[in-house]
CSV table of C-alpha atoms in Angstrom, one decimal:
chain,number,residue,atom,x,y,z
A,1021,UNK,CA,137.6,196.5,45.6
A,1022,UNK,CA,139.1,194.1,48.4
A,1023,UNK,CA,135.6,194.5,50.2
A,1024,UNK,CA,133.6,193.3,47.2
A,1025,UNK,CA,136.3,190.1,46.9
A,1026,UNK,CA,135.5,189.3,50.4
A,1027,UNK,CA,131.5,189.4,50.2
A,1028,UNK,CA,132.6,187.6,46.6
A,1029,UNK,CA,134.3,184.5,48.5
A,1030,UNK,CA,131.6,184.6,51.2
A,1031,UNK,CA,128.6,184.0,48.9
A,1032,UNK,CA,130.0,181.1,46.8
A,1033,UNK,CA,131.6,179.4,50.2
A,1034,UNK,CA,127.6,179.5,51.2
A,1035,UNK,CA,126.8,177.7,47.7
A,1036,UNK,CA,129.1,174.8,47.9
A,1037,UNK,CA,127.8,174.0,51.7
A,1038,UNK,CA,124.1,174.3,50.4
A,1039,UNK,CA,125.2,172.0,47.7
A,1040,UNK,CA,127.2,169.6,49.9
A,1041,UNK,CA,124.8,169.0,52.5
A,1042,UNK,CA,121.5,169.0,50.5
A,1043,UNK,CA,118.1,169.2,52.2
A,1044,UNK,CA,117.7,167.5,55.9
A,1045,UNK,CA,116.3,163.8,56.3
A,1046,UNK,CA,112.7,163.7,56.1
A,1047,UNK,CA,112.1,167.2,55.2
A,1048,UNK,CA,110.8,168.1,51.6
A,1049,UNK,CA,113.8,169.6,49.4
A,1050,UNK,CA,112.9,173.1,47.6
A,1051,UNK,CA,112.2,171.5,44.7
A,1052,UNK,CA,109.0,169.5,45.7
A,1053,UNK,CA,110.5,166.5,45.3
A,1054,UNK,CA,109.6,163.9,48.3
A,1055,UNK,CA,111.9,163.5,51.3
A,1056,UNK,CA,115.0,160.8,50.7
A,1057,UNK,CA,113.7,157.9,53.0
A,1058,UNK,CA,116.7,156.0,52.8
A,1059,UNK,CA,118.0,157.3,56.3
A,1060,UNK,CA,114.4,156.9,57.8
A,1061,UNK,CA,113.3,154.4,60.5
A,1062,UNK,CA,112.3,151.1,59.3
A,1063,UNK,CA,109.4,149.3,60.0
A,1064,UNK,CA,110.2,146.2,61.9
A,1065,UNK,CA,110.1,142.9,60.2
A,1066,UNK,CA,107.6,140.8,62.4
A,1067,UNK,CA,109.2,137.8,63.7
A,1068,UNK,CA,107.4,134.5,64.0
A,1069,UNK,CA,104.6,134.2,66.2
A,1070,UNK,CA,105.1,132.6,69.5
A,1071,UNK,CA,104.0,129.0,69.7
A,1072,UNK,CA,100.2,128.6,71.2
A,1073,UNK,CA,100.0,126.4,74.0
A,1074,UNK,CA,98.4,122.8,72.2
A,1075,UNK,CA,94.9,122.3,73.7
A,1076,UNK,CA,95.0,119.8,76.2
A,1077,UNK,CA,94.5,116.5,74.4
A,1078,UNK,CA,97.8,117.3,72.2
A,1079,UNK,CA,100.0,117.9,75.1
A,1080,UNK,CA,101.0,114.5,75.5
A,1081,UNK,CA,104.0,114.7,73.7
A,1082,UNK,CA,104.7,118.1,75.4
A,1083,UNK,CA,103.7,117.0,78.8
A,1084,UNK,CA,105.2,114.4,80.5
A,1085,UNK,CA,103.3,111.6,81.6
A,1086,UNK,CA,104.4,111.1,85.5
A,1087,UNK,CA,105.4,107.6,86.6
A,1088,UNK,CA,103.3,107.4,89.3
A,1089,UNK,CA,99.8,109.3,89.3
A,1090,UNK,CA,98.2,107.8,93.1
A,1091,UNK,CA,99.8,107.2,96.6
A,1092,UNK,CA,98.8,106.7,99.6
A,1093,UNK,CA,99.8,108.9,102.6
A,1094,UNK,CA,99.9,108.6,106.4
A,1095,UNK,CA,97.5,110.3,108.5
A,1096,UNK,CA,98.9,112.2,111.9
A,1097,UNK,CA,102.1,113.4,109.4
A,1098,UNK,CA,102.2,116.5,107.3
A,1099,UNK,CA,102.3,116.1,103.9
A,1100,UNK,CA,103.7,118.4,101.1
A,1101,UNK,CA,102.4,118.2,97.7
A,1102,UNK,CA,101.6,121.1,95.1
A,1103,UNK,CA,98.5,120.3,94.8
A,1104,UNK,CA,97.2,123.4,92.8
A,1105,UNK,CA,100.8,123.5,90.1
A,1106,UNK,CA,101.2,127.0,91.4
A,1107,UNK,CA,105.3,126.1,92.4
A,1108,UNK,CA,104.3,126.5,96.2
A,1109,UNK,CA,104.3,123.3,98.5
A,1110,UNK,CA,100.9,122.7,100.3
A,1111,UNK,CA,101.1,121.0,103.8
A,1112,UNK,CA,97.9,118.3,104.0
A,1113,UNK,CA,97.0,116.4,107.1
A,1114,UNK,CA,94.8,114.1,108.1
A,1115,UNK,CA,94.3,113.1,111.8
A,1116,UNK,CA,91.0,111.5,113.8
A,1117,UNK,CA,89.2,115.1,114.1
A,1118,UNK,CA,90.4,117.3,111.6
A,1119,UNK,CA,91.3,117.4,108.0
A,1120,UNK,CA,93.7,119.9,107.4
A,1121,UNK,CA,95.6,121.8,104.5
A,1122,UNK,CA,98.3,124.6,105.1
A,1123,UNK,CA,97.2,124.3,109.0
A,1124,UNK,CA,93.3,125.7,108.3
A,1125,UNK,CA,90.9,123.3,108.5
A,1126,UNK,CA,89.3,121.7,106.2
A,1127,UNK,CA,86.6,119.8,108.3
A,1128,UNK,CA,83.5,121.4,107.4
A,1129,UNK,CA,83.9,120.6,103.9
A,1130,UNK,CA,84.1,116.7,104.7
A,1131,UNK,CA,82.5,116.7,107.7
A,1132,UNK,CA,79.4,114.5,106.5
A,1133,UNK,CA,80.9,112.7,103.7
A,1134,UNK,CA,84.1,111.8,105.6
A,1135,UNK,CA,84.0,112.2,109.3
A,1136,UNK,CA,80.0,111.7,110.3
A,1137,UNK,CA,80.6,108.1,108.2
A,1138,UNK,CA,80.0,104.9,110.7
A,1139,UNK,CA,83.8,103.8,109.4
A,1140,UNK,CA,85.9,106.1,107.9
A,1141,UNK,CA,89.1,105.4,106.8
A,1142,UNK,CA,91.7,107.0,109.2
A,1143,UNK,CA,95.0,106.3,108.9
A,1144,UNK,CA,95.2,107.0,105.7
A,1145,UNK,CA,94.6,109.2,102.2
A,1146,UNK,CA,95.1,109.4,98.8
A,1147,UNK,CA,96.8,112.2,96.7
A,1148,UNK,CA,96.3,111.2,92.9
A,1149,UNK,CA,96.4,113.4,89.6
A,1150,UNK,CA,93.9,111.7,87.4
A,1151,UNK,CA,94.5,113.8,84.5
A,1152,UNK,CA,98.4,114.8,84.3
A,1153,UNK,CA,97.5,117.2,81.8
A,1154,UNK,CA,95.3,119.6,83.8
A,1155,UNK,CA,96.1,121.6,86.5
A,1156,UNK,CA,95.7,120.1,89.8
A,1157,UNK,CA,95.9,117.1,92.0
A,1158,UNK,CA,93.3,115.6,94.0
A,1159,UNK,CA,92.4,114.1,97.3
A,1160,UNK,CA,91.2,111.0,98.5
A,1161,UNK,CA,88.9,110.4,101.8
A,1162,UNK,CA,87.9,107.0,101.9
A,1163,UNK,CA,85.0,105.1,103.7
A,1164,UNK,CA,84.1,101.9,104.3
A,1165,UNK,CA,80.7,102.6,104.8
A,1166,UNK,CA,77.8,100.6,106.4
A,1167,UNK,CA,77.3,96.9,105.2
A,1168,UNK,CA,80.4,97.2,103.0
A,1169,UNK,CA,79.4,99.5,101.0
A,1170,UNK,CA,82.5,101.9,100.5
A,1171,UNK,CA,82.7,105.6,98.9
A,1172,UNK,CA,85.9,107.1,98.1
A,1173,UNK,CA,85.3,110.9,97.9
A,1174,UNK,CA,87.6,113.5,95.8
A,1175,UNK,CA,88.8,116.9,96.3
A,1176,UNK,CA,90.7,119.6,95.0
A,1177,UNK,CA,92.4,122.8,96.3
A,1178,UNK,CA,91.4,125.6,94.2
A,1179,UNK,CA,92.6,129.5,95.4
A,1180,UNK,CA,93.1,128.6,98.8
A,1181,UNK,CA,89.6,126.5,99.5
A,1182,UNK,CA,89.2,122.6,99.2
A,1183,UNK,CA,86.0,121.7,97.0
A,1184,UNK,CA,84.5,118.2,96.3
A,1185,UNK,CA,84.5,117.4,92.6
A,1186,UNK,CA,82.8,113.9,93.5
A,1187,UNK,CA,82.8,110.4,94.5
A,1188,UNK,CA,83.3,106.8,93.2
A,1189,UNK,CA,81.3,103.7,95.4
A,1190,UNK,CA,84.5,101.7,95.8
A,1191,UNK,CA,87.7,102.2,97.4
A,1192,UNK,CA,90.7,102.2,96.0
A,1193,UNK,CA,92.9,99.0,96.9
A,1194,UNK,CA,95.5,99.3,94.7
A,1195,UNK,CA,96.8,102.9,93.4
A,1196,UNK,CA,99.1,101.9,90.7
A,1197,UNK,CA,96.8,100.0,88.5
A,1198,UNK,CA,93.1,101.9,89.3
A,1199,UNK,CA,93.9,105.5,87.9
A,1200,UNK,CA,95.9,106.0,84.1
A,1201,UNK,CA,96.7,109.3,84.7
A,1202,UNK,CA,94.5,110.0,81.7
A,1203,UNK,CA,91.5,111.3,83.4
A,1204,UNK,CA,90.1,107.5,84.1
A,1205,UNK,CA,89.5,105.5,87.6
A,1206,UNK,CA,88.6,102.1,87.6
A,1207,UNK,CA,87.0,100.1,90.3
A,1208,UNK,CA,84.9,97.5,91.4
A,1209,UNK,CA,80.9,98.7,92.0
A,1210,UNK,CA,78.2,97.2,93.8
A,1211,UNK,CA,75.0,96.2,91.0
A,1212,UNK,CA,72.0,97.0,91.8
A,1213,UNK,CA,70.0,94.8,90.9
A,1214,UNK,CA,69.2,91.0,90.7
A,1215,UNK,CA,71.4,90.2,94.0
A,1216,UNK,CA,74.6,91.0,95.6
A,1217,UNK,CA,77.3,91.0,93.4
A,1218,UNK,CA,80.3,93.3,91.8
A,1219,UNK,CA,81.1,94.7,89.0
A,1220,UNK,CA,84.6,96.0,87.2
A,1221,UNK,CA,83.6,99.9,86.7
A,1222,UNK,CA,85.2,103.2,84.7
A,1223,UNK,CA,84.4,106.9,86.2
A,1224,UNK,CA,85.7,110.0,84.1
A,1225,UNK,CA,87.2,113.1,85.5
A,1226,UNK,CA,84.7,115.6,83.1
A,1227,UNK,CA,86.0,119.0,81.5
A,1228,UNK,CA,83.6,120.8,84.0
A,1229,UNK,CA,85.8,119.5,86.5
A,1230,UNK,CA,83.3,116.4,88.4
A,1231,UNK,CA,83.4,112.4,88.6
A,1232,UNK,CA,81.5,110.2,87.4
A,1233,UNK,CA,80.9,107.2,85.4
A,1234,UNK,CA,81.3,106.4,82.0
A,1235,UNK,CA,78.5,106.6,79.7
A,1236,UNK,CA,76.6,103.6,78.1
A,1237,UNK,CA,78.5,100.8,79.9
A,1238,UNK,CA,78.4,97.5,80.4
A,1239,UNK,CA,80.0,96.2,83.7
A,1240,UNK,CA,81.6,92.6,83.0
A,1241,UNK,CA,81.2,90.7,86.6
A,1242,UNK,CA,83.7,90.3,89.3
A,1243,UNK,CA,83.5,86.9,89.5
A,1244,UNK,CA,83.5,84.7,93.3
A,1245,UNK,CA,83.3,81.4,94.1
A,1246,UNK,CA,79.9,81.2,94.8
A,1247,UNK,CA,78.5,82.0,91.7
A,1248,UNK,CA,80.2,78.8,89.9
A,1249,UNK,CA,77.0,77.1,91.7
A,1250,UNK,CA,73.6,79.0,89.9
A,1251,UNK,CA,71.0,77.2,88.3
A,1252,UNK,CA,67.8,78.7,86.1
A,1253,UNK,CA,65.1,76.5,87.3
A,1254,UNK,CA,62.4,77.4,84.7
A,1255,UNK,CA,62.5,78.0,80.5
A,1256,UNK,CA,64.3,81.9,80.2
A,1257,UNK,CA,63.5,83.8,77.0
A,1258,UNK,CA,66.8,85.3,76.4
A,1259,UNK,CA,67.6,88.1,73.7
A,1260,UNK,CA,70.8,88.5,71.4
A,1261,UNK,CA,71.2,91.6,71.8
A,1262,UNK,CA,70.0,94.4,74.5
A,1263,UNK,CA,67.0,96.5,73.2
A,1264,UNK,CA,66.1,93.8,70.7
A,1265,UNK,CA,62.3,93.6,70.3
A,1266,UNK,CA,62.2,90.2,70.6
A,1267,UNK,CA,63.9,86.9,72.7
A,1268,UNK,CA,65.8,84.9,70.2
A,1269,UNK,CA,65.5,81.9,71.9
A,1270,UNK,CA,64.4,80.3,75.5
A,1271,UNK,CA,67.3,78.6,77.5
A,1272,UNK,CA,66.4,75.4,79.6
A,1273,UNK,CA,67.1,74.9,83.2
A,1274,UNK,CA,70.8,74.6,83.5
A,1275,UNK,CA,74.0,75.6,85.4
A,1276,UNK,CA,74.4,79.1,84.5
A,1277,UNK,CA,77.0,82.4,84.3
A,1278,UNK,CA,76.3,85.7,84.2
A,1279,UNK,CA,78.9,87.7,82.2
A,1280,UNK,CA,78.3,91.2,82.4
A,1281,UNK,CA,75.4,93.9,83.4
A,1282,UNK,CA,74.0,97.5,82.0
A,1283,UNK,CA,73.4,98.1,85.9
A,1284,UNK,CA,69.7,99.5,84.3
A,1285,UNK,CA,67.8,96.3,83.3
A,1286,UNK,CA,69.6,93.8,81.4
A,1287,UNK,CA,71.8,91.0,82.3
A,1288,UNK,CA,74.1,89.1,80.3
A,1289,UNK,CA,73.7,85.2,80.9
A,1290,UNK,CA,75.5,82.2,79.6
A,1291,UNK,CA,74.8,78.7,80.0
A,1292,UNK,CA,76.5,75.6,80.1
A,1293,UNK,CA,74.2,73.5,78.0
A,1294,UNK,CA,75.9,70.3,79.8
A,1295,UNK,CA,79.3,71.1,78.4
A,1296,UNK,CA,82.3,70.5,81.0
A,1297,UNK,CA,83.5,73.8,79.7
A,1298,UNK,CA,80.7,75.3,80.3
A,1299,UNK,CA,80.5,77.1,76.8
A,1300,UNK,CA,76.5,77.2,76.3
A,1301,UNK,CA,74.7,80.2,74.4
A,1302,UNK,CA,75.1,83.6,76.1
A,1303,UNK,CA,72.1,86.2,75.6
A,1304,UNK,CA,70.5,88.7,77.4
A,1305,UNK,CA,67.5,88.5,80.0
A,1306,UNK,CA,65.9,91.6,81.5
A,1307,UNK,CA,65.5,93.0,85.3
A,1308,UNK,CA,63.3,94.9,87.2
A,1309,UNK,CA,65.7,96.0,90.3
A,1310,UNK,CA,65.9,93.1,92.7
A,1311,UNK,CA,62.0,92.3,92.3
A,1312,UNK,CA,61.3,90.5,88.9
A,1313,UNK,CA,62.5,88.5,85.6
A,1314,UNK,CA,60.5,90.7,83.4
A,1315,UNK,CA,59.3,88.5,80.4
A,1316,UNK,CA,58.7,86.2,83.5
A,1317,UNK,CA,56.6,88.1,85.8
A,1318,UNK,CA,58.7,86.1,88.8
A,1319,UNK,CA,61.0,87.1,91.3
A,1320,UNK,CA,65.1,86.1,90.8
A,1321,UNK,CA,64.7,83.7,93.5
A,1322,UNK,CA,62.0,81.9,91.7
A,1323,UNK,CA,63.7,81.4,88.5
A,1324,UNK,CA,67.5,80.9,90.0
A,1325,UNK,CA,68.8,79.1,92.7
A,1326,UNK,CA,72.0,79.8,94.7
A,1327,UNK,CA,71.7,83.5,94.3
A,1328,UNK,CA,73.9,85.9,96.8
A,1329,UNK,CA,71.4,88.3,99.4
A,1330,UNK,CA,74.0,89.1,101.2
A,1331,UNK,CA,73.4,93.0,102.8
C-alpha cells in the first residue's frame, strides 16, 4: 500500500511541473497550437538612414568657404601644403633646376612648359584651390614668355604623381582678387586680332578636371592710354547686334572706342559723334584676324589710325 502512495505522489508531482512550465519557447506545444513568440528575438527597428553626402554644388553651406584660396610661395624653401586633402602634409619646392614635391622630382613633368621657357618665373609659385569644394589644390608655374606673352600653367598632385590640368595666357598679379574659390580665374588675355591689345578674361576649372575658358564670351577691353587717340578714317557699316544679317547703320570718320571683343570676329566700337563725352552710337564691326575689315575688304590700318602693333 505505502509503495503504491509513493508512485501515487510521484505521478501527480510530474503533472503540476508539466503544467507549470508549459511547452519550451519556440517549440510547437502538443496541442498544435503555434509557438508563443512573445519571448522570441525581435526584428530590429531600422533607424534613420545616414545622411548622403550633398553633391557638390550644395556643399556650400556644409563646406566652408576658405578665406584665402591663392598665395604665393618662395622658391629655394620647402613648402608644406596638403595638397591632395588626404590629412598628410606635402613638401613642394621650387629652385633654378628642379621642381620638386616630397623630395622626387617633378622636372620632367614641367620641363618644357616651365623650365625650357626663355623667362620663367623663378623665385616664385602659386598654391591656389580654385574650387574649395573639390578635392585638391593646385600649382602654379608661371612664365613670362617671349614678347610678353605670359602662361601661367596648373598642376595637381594626384596618388603620388604631379599632372597638368592646363594653362591660362596671363599671369597672375594679384592672388586675392583673380581666383573666387568657386572654380573661376580671371585675367587679362592677349586678343588676337585687329592689333595688340588686352582683354579682362574668365577660365573654368571643368568637372573632368582641365582649364579653360568660359564659353560664348565677350572680353570687355583693358583699356591704356593710347587707345584714347583712334580715329576711323573711312564710312564703317556697323551692326546692332553680333550675327545680325545686316549693318544697322554706317558710322563716319570719328574719334572712336572699342568696348569689348568675341576674340572670333567681331568687335564692339563706339564713337564719339563729336560729343566731349564721347557718348556716340556703339555697334559691332567684323574682323578677319589682323588682316581685314570684312564688309570693307581693307586692312585695320587703312580704316583706323593710331592702332597698337606692338609684338
Amino acid at each position: 500500500m505505502k509503495q503504491a502512495n509513493r508512485v501515487l505522489a510521484i505521478f501527480c508531482f510530474l503533472m503540476i511541473g508539466t503544467a507549470c512550465t508549459g511547452p519550451a519557447p519556440n517549440q510547437a506545444a502538443s496541442s498544435g497550437e503555434l509557438p508563443d513568440r512573445s519571448v522570441a528575438v525581435q526584428p530590429a527597428v531600422p533607424s534613420a538612414p545616414l545622411p548622403v553626402s550633398a553633391p557638390i554644388q550644395n556643399r556650400v553651406a556644409v563646406v566652408p568657404k576658405p578665406e584665402m584660396v591663392a598665395a604665393y610661395y618662395p622658391a629655394e624653401d620647402d613648402i608644406q601644403m596638403d595638397l591632395d586633402f588626404d590629412g598628410e602634409l606635402e613638401t613642394i619646392r621650387l629652385s633654378t633646376t628642379d621642381f620638386t614635391i616630397n623630395n622626387v622630382s617633378c622636372r620632367s613633368v614641367v620641363e618644357e612648359d616651365f623650365f625650357e621657357d626663355d623667362d620663367p618665373i623663378l623665385d616664385e609659385f602659386l598654391i591656389t584651390d580654385i574650387n574649395y569644394l573639390d578635392e585638391q589644390r593646385e600649382i602654379g608655374l608661371m612664365v613670362r614668355g617671349p614678347s610678353d606673352d605670359p602662361v601661367t600653367y596648373f598642376y595637381t598632385w594626384k596618388e603620388g604623381a604631379l599632372e597638368k590640368i592646363g594653362e591660362i595666357p596671363t599671369n597672375i598679379p594679384d592672388a586675392d582678387e583673380q581666383f573666387d574659390g568657386e572654380g573661376h580665374i580671371f585675367g587679362i588675355m592677349r586678343f588676337s586680332l585687329l592689333q595688340t591689345w588686352f582683354g579682362k578674361a574668365t577660365w573654368r576649372l571643368t568637372p573632368d578636371n582641365t582649364i579653360e575658358p568660359v564659353p560664348d564670351q565677350v572680353y570687355p577691353v583693358k583699356k591704356y592710354t593710347y587707345m584714347e587717340q583712334i580715329y576711323l578714317k573711312v564710312m564703317l557699316p556697323i551692326y546692332m547686334n553680333r550675327g545680325d544679317a545686316a549693318p544697322f547703320m554706317k558710322l563716319a570718320p570719328q574719334k572712336v572706342e572699342f568696348l569689348a571683343s568675341d576674340n572670333k570676329e567681331w568687335v564692339q566700337i563706339r564713337g564719339s559723334d563729336g560729343k566731349e563725352d564721347g557718348e556716340g552710337p556703339i555697334g559691332w564691326f567684323r574682323v578677319d584676324g589682323f588682316d581685314s575689315i570684312i564688309d570693307l575688304g581693307l586692312r585695320p590700318d587703312h580704316v583706323f589710325d593710331n592702332l597698337s602693333n606692338a609684338d
